[in-house]
Coordinates of C-alpha atoms in Angstrom, one line a residue:
Chain A
M8 CA 0.1 -0.2 -0.1
S9 CA 3.1 2.3 0.5
I10 CA 4.2 1.9 -2.8
L11 CA 3.7 4.7 -5.2
G12 CA 3.9 3.3 -9.0
G13 CA 6.6 0.8 -7.7
R14 CA 8.5 3.5 -5.8
T15 CA 8.7 3.4 -1.9
A16 CA 6.7 6.3 -0.2
R17 CA 8.9 8.8 1.3
V18 CA 8.0 10.8 4.6
L19 CA 9.6 13.4 6.3
Q20 CA 9.5 13.7 10.1
V21 CA 10.1 17.1 11.8
E22 CA 10.5 16.1 15.5
D23 CA 13.0 17.4 18.1
N24 CA 12.3 14.5 20.6
E25 CA 14.3 11.4 19.8
A26 CA 12.1 8.9 21.7
D27 CA 9.0 10.6 20.1
A28 CA 10.3 9.9 16.7
R29 CA 11.3 6.7 17.3
L30 CA 7.9 6.1 19.0
T31 CA 6.3 7.1 15.2
R32 CA 8.7 4.7 13.4
E33 CA 7.7 1.7 15.7
A34 CA 3.9 2.7 15.4
L35 CA 4.2 2.6 11.5
R36 CA 6.2 -0.9 11.9
E37 CA 3.6 -2.1 14.4
A38 CA 0.9 -0.7 11.7
G39 CA 2.5 -2.8 8.8
E40 CA 4.4 -1.9 6.1
E41 CA 7.5 0.3 6.5
L42 CA 7.8 3.8 4.7
R43 CA 11.1 5.3 4.2
L44 CA 10.8 7.8 7.3
S45 CA 13.4 10.4 7.3
V46 CA 13.8 12.4 10.6
V47 CA 15.1 16.2 11.1
S48 CA 15.0 17.9 14.5
D49 CA 14.3 21.2 14.0
G50 CA 12.4 23.6 11.6
E51 CA 15.6 25.2 10.0
Q52 CA 16.8 21.7 9.0
A53 CA 13.5 20.7 7.7
L54 CA 13.6 23.4 5.2
A55 CA 17.0 22.9 4.5
Y56 CA 16.0 19.1 3.9
L57 CA 13.1 20.1 1.8
R58 CA 15.2 22.7 -0.5
N59 CA 18.3 20.4 -0.6
E60 CA 20.7 22.7 0.9
T61 CA 24.0 21.8 2.5
G62 CA 23.9 18.4 4.3
F63 CA 21.0 17.4 2.4
E64 CA 22.1 17.7 -1.4
D65 CA 21.3 14.4 -2.6
V66 CA 18.1 13.5 -0.3
P67 CA 15.1 12.9 -2.5
R68 CA 12.0 15.2 -2.2
P69 CA 9.5 13.7 0.4
H70 CA 5.8 12.6 -0.5
L71 CA 4.5 13.7 2.8
V72 CA 5.9 15.9 5.8
L73 CA 4.9 15.1 9.5
L74 CA 5.4 18.3 11.2
D75 CA 5.5 18.8 15.2
L76 CA 4.6 22.4 16.1
N77 CA 7.0 22.8 19.2
L78 CA 10.5 22.8 17.4
P79 CA 13.6 24.6 18.2
R80 CA 14.9 27.4 16.0
K81 CA 12.0 27.6 13.6
D82 CA 8.6 26.5 14.8
G83 CA 6.3 24.5 12.9
I84 CA 3.9 27.1 12.0
E85 CA 6.7 29.1 10.4
V86 CA 8.1 26.1 8.6
L87 CA 4.3 25.8 7.1
Q88 CA 4.1 29.1 6.1
E89 CA 7.6 29.0 4.4
M90 CA 6.8 26.0 2.6
R91 CA 3.1 27.3 1.4
A92 CA 5.2 30.6 0.2
D93 CA 7.7 28.5 -1.7
P94 CA 6.2 27.4 -5.4
E95 CA 8.4 24.5 -5.2
L96 CA 7.4 23.1 -1.8
A97 CA 3.7 24.6 -1.5
P98 CA 2.3 21.1 -3.3
I99 CA 3.7 18.7 -0.5
P100 CA 1.2 17.7 2.0
V101 CA 2.0 18.4 5.5
I102 CA 0.2 16.6 8.6
V103 CA 0.8 18.5 11.9
L104 CA 1.4 15.7 14.4
T105 CA 1.4 17.2 17.9
S106 CA 0.8 16.5 21.6
S107 CA -1.2 19.8 21.6
S108 CA -5.0 19.9 21.4
E109 CA -5.2 23.3 21.8
A110 CA -7.7 25.3 19.8
R111 CA -5.5 27.9 18.7
D112 CA -2.8 25.6 17.4
V113 CA -5.5 23.7 15.4
E114 CA -6.7 26.9 13.8
A115 CA -3.0 28.4 13.3
S116 CA -1.9 25.3 11.4
Y117 CA -5.1 25.0 9.2
A118 CA -4.8 28.6 8.6
A119 CA -1.1 28.5 7.9
G120 CA -1.6 25.4 5.0
A121 CA -1.6 22.4 7.1
N122 CA -3.4 19.3 5.3
A123 CA -4.3 17.9 8.6
F124 CA -3.9 18.1 12.4
V125 CA -3.6 14.8 14.2
V126 CA -3.0 14.7 18.0
K127 CA -0.3 12.3 19.2
S128 CA -2.7 10.0 21.7
L129 CA -1.3 8.8 25.0
E130 CA -2.4 5.5 24.3
L131 CA -0.2 3.5 22.3
D132 CA -2.9 1.3 20.3
E133 CA -4.7 4.6 19.5
F134 CA -1.4 6.2 18.1
I135 CA -0.7 3.3 16.0
S136 CA -4.1 3.2 14.6
R137 CA -4.0 7.0 13.9
I138 CA -0.5 6.2 12.2
G139 CA -2.0 3.6 10.1
V140 CA -5.0 5.7 9.1
I141 CA -2.6 8.4 8.0
R142 CA -0.7 6.1 6.0
E143 CA -3.7 4.5 4.3
F144 CA -5.1 7.5 3.5
W145 CA -2.2 9.5 1.9
F146 CA -0.8 6.4 0.1
G147 CA -3.8 4.3 -0.5
V148 CA -6.7 6.6 -1.0
A149 CA -5.4 10.3 -1.9
Q150 CA -3.8 11.0 -4.9
L151 CA -0.4 12.9 -4.3
P152 CA 1.3 15.6 -6.7
S153 CA 4.1 13.8 -8.7
Chain B
M82 CA -20.8 40.1 53.4
V83 CA -21.9 40.2 57.1
G84 CA -19.7 42.7 57.5
L85 CA -20.9 45.0 54.6
V86 CA -24.6 44.4 56.1
L87 CA -23.2 45.7 59.3
A88 CA -21.4 48.7 57.9
G89 CA -24.8 49.5 56.4
V90 CA -26.9 49.2 59.7
A91 CA -24.2 51.0 61.4
G92 CA -24.4 53.8 58.9
A93 CA -27.9 54.2 59.3
L94 CA -27.9 54.3 63.2
V95 CA -24.6 56.7 62.8
G96 CA -26.7 58.8 60.5
A97 CA -29.7 58.9 63.0
A98 CA -27.5 59.8 65.8
V99 CA -25.8 62.7 64.1
A100 CA -28.8 64.2 62.8
L101 CA -30.1 64.0 66.3
W102 CA -26.9 65.7 67.9
L103 CA -27.0 68.4 65.2
L104 CA -30.6 69.2 65.7
A105 CA -29.7 69.4 69.2
R106 CA -27.0 71.8 68.6
R107 CA -28.9 74.1 66.3
R108 CA -31.7 74.7 68.7
P109 CA -30.1 76.5 71.9
E110 CA -33.4 76.8 73.3
R111 CA -33.8 73.0 73.7
R112 CA -30.0 72.4 74.7
R113 CA -31.0 72.0 78.3
G114 CA -33.6 69.1 77.6
V115 CA -31.5 67.2 75.1
G116 CA -28.0 68.1 76.6
A117 CA -27.5 64.7 78.2
G118 CA -28.5 62.6 75.1
S119 CA -26.2 65.0 73.1
Q120 CA -23.4 64.1 75.2
L121 CA -24.1 60.5 75.0
Q122 CA -24.5 60.4 71.2
R123 CA -21.1 62.7 71.0
A124 CA -19.1 59.8 73.1
I125 CA -20.9 57.1 70.8
L126 CA -19.8 59.0 67.7
D127 CA -16.2 59.5 69.3
S128 CA -15.8 55.7 70.2
L129 CA -16.8 54.4 67.0
Q130 CA -14.3 52.6 64.6
D131 CA -16.2 53.7 61.8
G132 CA -15.6 57.2 60.5
V133 CA -18.4 59.9 60.5
V134 CA -18.2 63.0 58.6
V135 CA -20.8 65.7 58.3
Y136 CA -21.2 68.3 55.3
D137 CA -23.4 71.2 54.8
E138 CA -25.1 72.0 51.6
D139 CA -22.0 74.1 50.5
E140 CA -20.2 70.8 51.1
R141 CA -17.9 72.5 54.0
I142 CA -17.1 69.7 57.0
V143 CA -19.1 70.7 59.9
F144 CA -18.6 67.4 62.0
F145 CA -16.4 64.7 62.0
N146 CA -15.3 61.9 64.5
P147 CA -11.9 60.6 65.6
A148 CA -12.1 57.8 63.4
A149 CA -12.5 60.0 60.4
E150 CA -9.3 61.7 61.2
D151 CA -7.6 58.3 60.8
I152 CA -9.2 56.9 58.0
L153 CA -9.0 60.3 55.9
G154 CA -5.5 60.6 56.9
V155 CA -6.0 64.1 57.8
P156 CA -4.8 65.6 61.4
R157 CA -7.8 67.4 63.4
E158 CA -6.8 70.7 63.1
E159 CA -6.5 70.8 59.1
L160 CA -9.6 68.7 58.9
M161 CA -11.2 71.7 61.2
R162 CA -9.9 74.1 58.6
G163 CA -11.5 72.1 55.6
V164 CA -8.4 70.9 54.5
R165 CA -9.2 67.9 51.9
T166 CA -6.0 65.8 50.9
W167 CA -7.2 62.5 50.3
E168 CA -7.7 61.3 46.7
P169 CA -11.0 59.1 46.4
L170 CA -10.4 55.8 44.1
R171 CA -13.0 53.6 42.5
A172 CA -13.1 50.0 43.8
D173 CA -10.9 49.2 40.6
G174 CA -8.3 51.6 41.7
T175 CA -8.8 54.1 39.2
P176 CA -9.3 57.9 40.1
M177 CA -12.8 58.7 40.9
E178 CA -14.6 61.7 39.4
Q179 CA -15.8 64.6 41.6
H180 CA -19.4 64.1 40.9
E181 CA -19.2 60.4 41.3
R182 CA -18.3 60.4 45.0
P183 CA -21.0 59.1 47.1
V184 CA -21.1 62.5 49.0
A185 CA -21.6 64.5 46.0
I186 CA -24.4 62.3 44.6
T187 CA -26.3 62.5 47.9
M188 CA -25.6 66.0 48.1
A189 CA -27.2 66.8 44.8
T190 CA -30.0 64.5 44.8
G191 CA -30.8 63.9 48.4
E192 CA -30.8 60.1 47.7
P193 CA -28.8 57.6 50.1
C194 CA -25.9 55.7 49.0
V195 CA -25.2 52.4 50.5
D196 CA -22.0 50.5 50.9
V197 CA -20.0 52.0 48.1
D198 CA -16.3 50.6 47.9
V199 CA -14.0 53.8 47.8
G200 CA -10.2 54.0 47.9
L201 CA -8.6 56.8 49.6
R202 CA -5.2 57.9 48.8
H203 CA -3.5 59.7 51.4
R204 CA -1.4 62.6 50.5
G205 CA 1.6 60.5 51.9
G206 CA 0.7 58.1 49.3
A207 CA -0.8 55.3 51.9
L208 CA -4.2 53.8 50.7
R209 CA -7.0 53.2 52.7
W210 CA -10.0 51.0 51.5
T211 CA -13.5 51.9 52.8
T212 CA -17.1 51.0 52.2
V213 CA -19.1 54.3 52.5
S214 CA -22.6 54.9 53.2
T215 CA -24.4 58.5 52.9
R216 CA -27.6 60.0 53.6
A217 CA -29.2 63.5 53.4
L218 CA -29.6 65.1 56.8
H219 CA -32.8 66.7 56.0
E220 CA -35.7 65.5 53.7
R221 CA -35.8 68.8 51.7
P222 CA -33.0 70.6 50.3
A223 CA -31.4 73.7 51.6
E224 CA -32.0 77.2 50.1
N225 CA -29.0 76.5 47.2
G226 CA -31.1 73.3 46.2
R227 CA -28.5 71.0 47.6
F228 CA -28.4 68.6 50.7
P229 CA -26.5 68.7 53.9
V230 CA -25.1 65.1 54.1
V231 CA -23.9 62.7 56.8
V232 CA -21.0 60.2 55.7
A233 CA -20.3 57.0 57.4
F234 CA -17.4 54.9 56.3
T235 CA -15.7 51.6 57.5
D236 CA -12.2 50.9 56.9
I237 CA -12.0 47.5 55.0
T238 CA -8.3 47.8 54.0
E239 CA -7.4 44.6 55.8
R240 CA -10.5 42.8 54.3
R241 CA -9.6 43.6 50.9
E242 CA -6.0 43.0 51.2
A243 CA -6.6 39.5 52.2
T244 CA -9.4 39.1 49.9
E245 CA -6.7 39.9 47.1
A246 CA -4.0 37.8 48.5
L247 CA -6.4 34.9 48.3
E248 CA -7.6 35.5 44.8
R249 CA -3.8 35.7 43.8
T250 CA -2.9 32.6 45.7
N251 CA -5.8 30.6 44.1
A252 CA -4.9 32.0 40.5
E253 CA -1.4 31.1 41.1
L254 CA -2.4 27.5 42.0
A255 CA -4.6 27.0 39.3
Q256 CA -1.8 28.2 36.9
F257 CA 0.4 25.8 38.9
A258 CA -1.9 22.9 38.6
Y259 CA -2.2 23.6 34.7
V260 CA 1.5 24.0 34.0
A261 CA 2.2 21.0 36.1
S262 CA -0.1 18.5 34.7
H263 CA 0.2 19.8 31.2
D264 CA 4.0 19.6 31.4
L265 CA 4.0 16.2 33.2
S266 CA 1.6 14.7 30.5
E267 CA 4.6 14.7 27.8
P268 CA 7.2 12.6 29.6
L269 CA 4.3 10.5 30.7
R270 CA 3.2 10.0 27.2
M271 CA 7.0 8.5 26.5
V272 CA 6.8 6.1 29.6
S273 CA 3.3 5.0 28.9
S274 CA 4.1 4.5 25.1
Y275 CA 7.2 2.8 25.5
L276 CA 5.8 0.3 28.3
Q277 CA 2.8 -0.7 26.0
L278 CA 5.3 -1.1 23.2
L279 CA 7.3 -3.4 25.5
R280 CA 4.3 -5.4 26.3
R281 CA 3.0 -5.5 22.8
R282 CA 6.5 -6.7 21.4
Y283 CA 7.7 -8.9 24.2
H284 CA 4.7 -10.3 26.1
G285 CA 5.2 -13.8 26.8
Q286 CA 8.9 -14.0 25.6
I287 CA 11.2 -13.3 28.5
D288 CA 9.5 -14.9 31.4
E289 CA 6.4 -14.7 33.6
D290 CA 8.1 -12.2 36.1
A291 CA 8.6 -9.8 33.2
D292 CA 5.3 -10.0 32.1
E293 CA 3.9 -9.3 35.4
F294 CA 6.7 -6.3 36.0
I295 CA 5.8 -4.7 33.0
D296 CA 1.9 -5.1 33.7
F297 CA 2.7 -3.4 36.9
A298 CA 4.5 -0.7 35.3
V299 CA 1.5 0.1 32.6
E300 CA -0.8 -0.1 35.4
G301 CA 1.0 2.5 37.4
A302 CA 1.7 4.7 34.2
N303 CA -2.1 4.6 33.6
R304 CA -3.2 5.5 37.1
M305 CA -0.9 8.6 36.7
R306 CA -2.6 9.6 33.5
A307 CA -5.8 9.4 34.9
L308 CA -4.7 11.6 37.6
I309 CA -2.9 14.1 35.4
E310 CA -6.0 14.4 33.2
D311 CA -8.4 15.0 36.1
L312 CA -6.0 17.6 37.5
L313 CA -6.0 19.4 34.1
A314 CA -9.7 19.1 34.3
Y315 CA -9.8 20.4 37.8
S316 CA -7.7 23.3 36.9
R317 CA -9.9 24.0 34.0
A318 CA -13.1 23.5 36.0
G319 CA -15.5 26.5 35.8
G320 CA -13.2 28.6 33.9
R321 CA -14.5 32.4 34.0
S322 CA -16.4 32.2 30.8
D323 CA -19.6 34.5 30.8
P324 CA -22.6 32.8 32.3
R325 CA -25.3 32.2 29.8
P326 CA -28.7 30.5 29.5
V327 CA -28.1 26.8 29.6
D328 CA -30.8 24.2 29.2
C329 CA -30.1 21.3 31.8
G330 CA -32.1 18.9 30.0
L331 CA -30.2 19.2 26.8
V332 CA -27.0 19.1 28.9
M333 CA -28.3 16.0 30.6
A334 CA -29.4 14.3 27.2
D335 CA -25.6 14.8 26.0
V336 CA -24.4 13.4 29.3
L337 CA -26.5 10.5 28.7
S338 CA -25.4 9.8 25.1
S339 CA -21.7 10.1 26.4
L340 CA -22.4 7.6 29.2
A341 CA -24.5 5.3 27.0
A342 CA -21.8 2.6 27.5
A343 CA -21.6 3.1 31.2
V344 CA -25.3 3.2 31.6
A345 CA -25.6 -0.2 29.6
D346 CA -22.9 -2.0 31.4
A347 CA -24.6 -1.0 34.7
R348 CA -27.8 -2.2 33.2
A349 CA -29.2 0.9 34.8
Q350 CA -32.1 2.7 34.5
V351 CA -31.9 6.6 34.6
H352 CA -34.9 8.7 35.1
V353 CA -34.5 12.2 34.2
G354 CA -37.3 14.6 35.4
S355 CA -37.9 18.0 33.8
L356 CA -34.7 20.2 34.2
P357 CA -34.6 23.7 34.3
L358 CA -32.8 26.7 32.3
V359 CA -30.0 28.0 34.5
L360 CA -27.3 30.6 34.1
G361 CA -23.8 29.3 33.6
D362 CA -21.4 27.4 31.6
R363 CA -22.6 24.7 29.1
V364 CA -19.4 22.7 29.3
S365 CA -18.8 22.9 33.0
L366 CA -22.3 22.0 33.6
A367 CA -22.0 19.0 31.4
Q368 CA -18.9 17.7 33.4
L369 CA -20.9 18.2 36.8
L370 CA -23.6 16.2 35.5
Q371 CA -21.4 13.8 34.1
N372 CA -19.3 13.1 37.0
L373 CA -22.4 12.5 39.3
L374 CA -24.1 10.3 37.0
A375 CA -20.9 8.2 36.4
N376 CA -20.4 8.0 40.4
A377 CA -24.1 6.8 40.7
L378 CA -23.3 4.3 38.2
K379 CA -20.0 3.2 39.7
F380 CA -21.2 2.8 43.0
R381 CA -23.8 0.6 42.6
R382 CA -24.8 -2.6 44.8
G383 CA -25.0 -4.8 41.7
P384 CA -26.5 -5.0 38.5
G385 CA -29.5 -3.0 37.7
A386 CA -28.7 0.4 39.3
R387 CA -31.4 3.2 39.3
V388 CA -30.6 6.7 39.3
W389 CA -33.1 9.7 39.2
V390 CA -32.2 13.2 38.2
T391 CA -34.7 15.8 39.2
S392 CA -35.1 19.6 40.2
R393 CA -37.3 22.1 41.8
K394 CA -37.2 25.6 42.9
D395 CA -34.9 26.5 45.7
G396 CA -35.7 30.1 46.9
P397 CA -35.6 33.2 44.8
G398 CA -33.4 32.7 41.8
M399 CA -32.2 29.5 42.4
W400 CA -32.8 26.0 41.3
Q401 CA -31.7 22.8 42.9
L402 CA -31.1 19.9 41.1
T403 CA -30.9 16.4 42.5
V404 CA -28.9 13.2 41.5
A405 CA -30.1 10.3 43.6
D406 CA -29.3 6.8 43.1
D407 CA -30.0 3.3 45.1
G408 CA -26.2 2.5 45.2
I409 CA -24.0 1.6 48.4
G410 CA -24.4 4.9 49.7
I411 CA -21.9 7.1 51.7
D412 CA -21.4 7.1 55.2
P413 CA -22.7 10.0 57.1
R414 CA -19.5 10.3 58.8
H415 CA -17.6 10.9 55.1
R416 CA -20.1 13.0 53.6
E417 CA -18.0 16.2 53.6
R418 CA -14.9 14.4 52.8
V419 CA -16.1 13.2 49.7
F420 CA -15.7 16.6 48.0
K421 CA -12.1 17.1 49.0
M422 CA -9.2 16.6 46.8
F423 CA -7.6 12.9 46.3
Q424 CA -10.2 11.7 49.0
R425 CA -11.2 7.8 48.0
L426 CA -13.5 5.8 50.5
H427 CA -12.9 2.7 48.9
D428 CA -10.0 0.8 47.9
R429 CA -8.7 0.9 44.4
E430 CA -9.4 -2.9 43.8
A431 CA -13.3 -2.4 44.6
F432 CA -13.9 0.8 42.8
E433 CA -11.4 2.7 40.4
G434 CA -11.0 6.3 40.3
T435 CA -8.6 9.3 41.3
G436 CA -10.5 11.1 44.2
I437 CA -10.9 13.9 42.0
G438 CA -14.2 14.0 40.4
L439 CA -16.5 15.3 43.4
A440 CA -13.7 18.0 43.9
I441 CA -14.4 19.1 40.4
C442 CA -18.1 18.9 40.9
R443 CA -17.8 21.3 44.0
K444 CA -15.5 23.7 42.1
I445 CA -17.9 23.9 39.2
V446 CA -20.9 24.6 41.6
E447 CA -19.3 27.3 43.7
R448 CA -17.9 29.0 40.8
H449 CA -21.7 29.1 39.6
G450 CA -22.4 30.6 43.0
G451 CA -24.4 27.6 44.4
R452 CA -23.5 24.8 46.7
I453 CA -23.4 21.2 47.0
W454 CA -24.1 18.6 49.3
V455 CA -24.8 14.8 49.9
E456 CA -27.2 12.9 51.9
G457 CA -28.5 9.4 52.1
R458 CA -31.4 8.1 50.5
E459 CA -34.4 6.6 52.0
G460 CA -34.2 2.8 51.3
G461 CA -30.3 3.0 50.6
G462 CA -28.5 5.1 48.1
T463 CA -26.9 8.3 47.9
V464 CA -28.6 11.7 47.0
F465 CA -26.4 14.7 45.7
R466 CA -28.0 18.1 45.8
F467 CA -26.9 21.0 44.2
T468 CA -27.9 24.6 43.7
L469 CA -27.6 26.7 40.6
P470 CA -28.9 30.2 39.6
A471 CA -32.0 30.4 37.7
V472 CA -31.8 32.7 34.6
P473 CA -33.3 36.1 35.5
A474 CA -36.9 36.3 34.2
P475 CA -36.3 38.9 31.3
A476 CA -33.7 37.0 29.7
A477 CA -35.4 33.7 30.2
V478 CA -36.9 34.3 26.6
E479 CA -33.6 34.3 25.0
R480 CA -32.3 31.1 24.6
A481 CA -28.9 30.4 23.9
P482 CA -28.3 30.3 20.2
D483 CA -27.3 26.6 20.6
A484 CA -30.1 25.6 22.4
P485 CA -33.3 24.6 20.3
A486 CA -36.7 25.1 22.0
R487 CA -37.6 22.2 24.7
A488 CA -40.2 21.0 22.8
S489 CA -37.7 19.6 20.4
S490 CA -35.2 18.3 23.1
P491 CA -34.6 14.8 23.2
V492 CA -34.7 14.7 27.0
A493 CA -34.2 11.0 27.8

C-alpha cells in the first residue's frame, strides 16, 4: 500500500524529541509495511532538507511531511508558512502531528496551510491506529502530486 | 458579606445619631432638654471605629469624629480648617470623578448611597479602602437646592488585602496545577507508550516475572495518566466564561449519550425529570452532571442500578438539582470528605478512580454561586443535591443560540 507506482513512499518527520520520533517509526512498523521515514530535529533543518541545501544535497523530496509544532529555532507554523510561500514546496502535503489539542494551535495550523492536524495519542494502540490511518489515506486513497 | 451588612446598619444608626446631635446643637432653646442625650451621642460617635463626617449644603465639613481623622489621613486641626488631601479611588483603583463620589451624589439628589467601595489615597501615598454610606440630613434641600450630608465609612483595607491575596494565591495555584499537569503529560506519554510497546512486542517472550513487572508498570502509568487528566480538568473547571442560559435538559441528554456504554454496563435505569434553564457555563455543567451520573453508576450495589435526576425551585433565583441513586451509599461520617481532593473512600480494587471527580463538581457549583452537598437516600443509596442560579425573568425568553426550544429537546 505504501508503494507509489513501484517506488517506496517517502515521509519526512520533523520532530525534536528522539524518543517521540522513534515511537512514530515503531508505530509505523506495528501498523504494517514500512515507509522510508527520514527525521530532522528542527524547523531550519526541515527547510534545508526540503530545499536540498548544505548537508541534504542528495536527499529526494518526500511525498509527505509529518510536522511537530513545538520545534527549536523555527517552529512548525513558521515552517508551514515558508513551505506554502515557496512554489516548489507548496504542493507537498503536511500533517501536523503534535501532543497539543489547543484550539488555537489547530486553527493556526490550518490557517498556515496544514492538510491535517493529528494529536499524538497517549494510548499506544490508538497512536498506532492513527498512524495507520494516515498511511492508508495518504498513500492508499489520496492522489499525491508527482 | 456580614461585615457589609453591618456597615450599612451602622451607617444608618450613625446617620440618625448625628442628625439628632446636630438638631440638638442648632436649637439652643432645647439644649438643656437634650443635653445629656447629646453628650451620650457625642461619646458614641467618638468611640466608633467607623469614620463619620457631616457636610453642609456647601460641602463644608461641619462635623467629624476621631476615626474619620485616622481613615482620611488628615490631622484634626487641618480637617477643622476644611483641608481635604485625600484622593478618592473607584473599587478598581482608578481615580473617582468629583461627581461620582457618594457625598456629591447624595448632596445633589438627596438619595442615600449604601456600601460603596471607595479607596482613599492619602497625601503621603498610603491607601485605605473603605465602604461608604451616605444620607441626606434633611428631607428637603437647603436654599441652594442641595442637601447637607452625613457620611459613614468603614475601613476595609485589611479585609480587601486578604481577599486580594487569596485571589492571587488561587490564581497562582490554578496556573501551577495547569502547568504541572500539562508539562507532566509529555514525559508520561513516553513512559506509558514505551511500556505499552514493550508489552506488545515482548509479552510472553522473557518470562512470567517480566510480564508481571511490565503489567504493573503499565498499570502505574495508566493511573498516573488518569490523575494528570483529572488535575487538568480540575484546574480548568468552571473557568471564567460569561454565564449564559443553559438548558440542563439538553445538557443531560448529551451526558446520557456520552455515558451510554456505562449505563448499559450497569444495566441502569436513569430517570430524568424536567430540568431547568440555568445561568452558567454549558461545558462545566455537562462535566458536573457527567461526574455525578458516572459516580451513581460506579458505586452501585449490583447490576440494575437506578438513578433519578430531578429539580425543584430553591428560594428566589435558584434551582436545586438532585442526582439520586440506590447504590452503596456514603457513611454519614464521610459526607463532607467526599468533596475533598484525592479523597477515596474505597480501595482501588473495589472501585477505580482518582478521587478528584467530586472536587471538580464542588468547584464547578461554587464557581456558579451555588452549593453542593450529599445526603443518604431513604431505602439506601446516595442523594447529591446542588443549587444553580436561575435565568433572570427577562432573559429567560432569550435562549442560547445552540439551545433549540425545549419542545424538540431529546430529554431521555
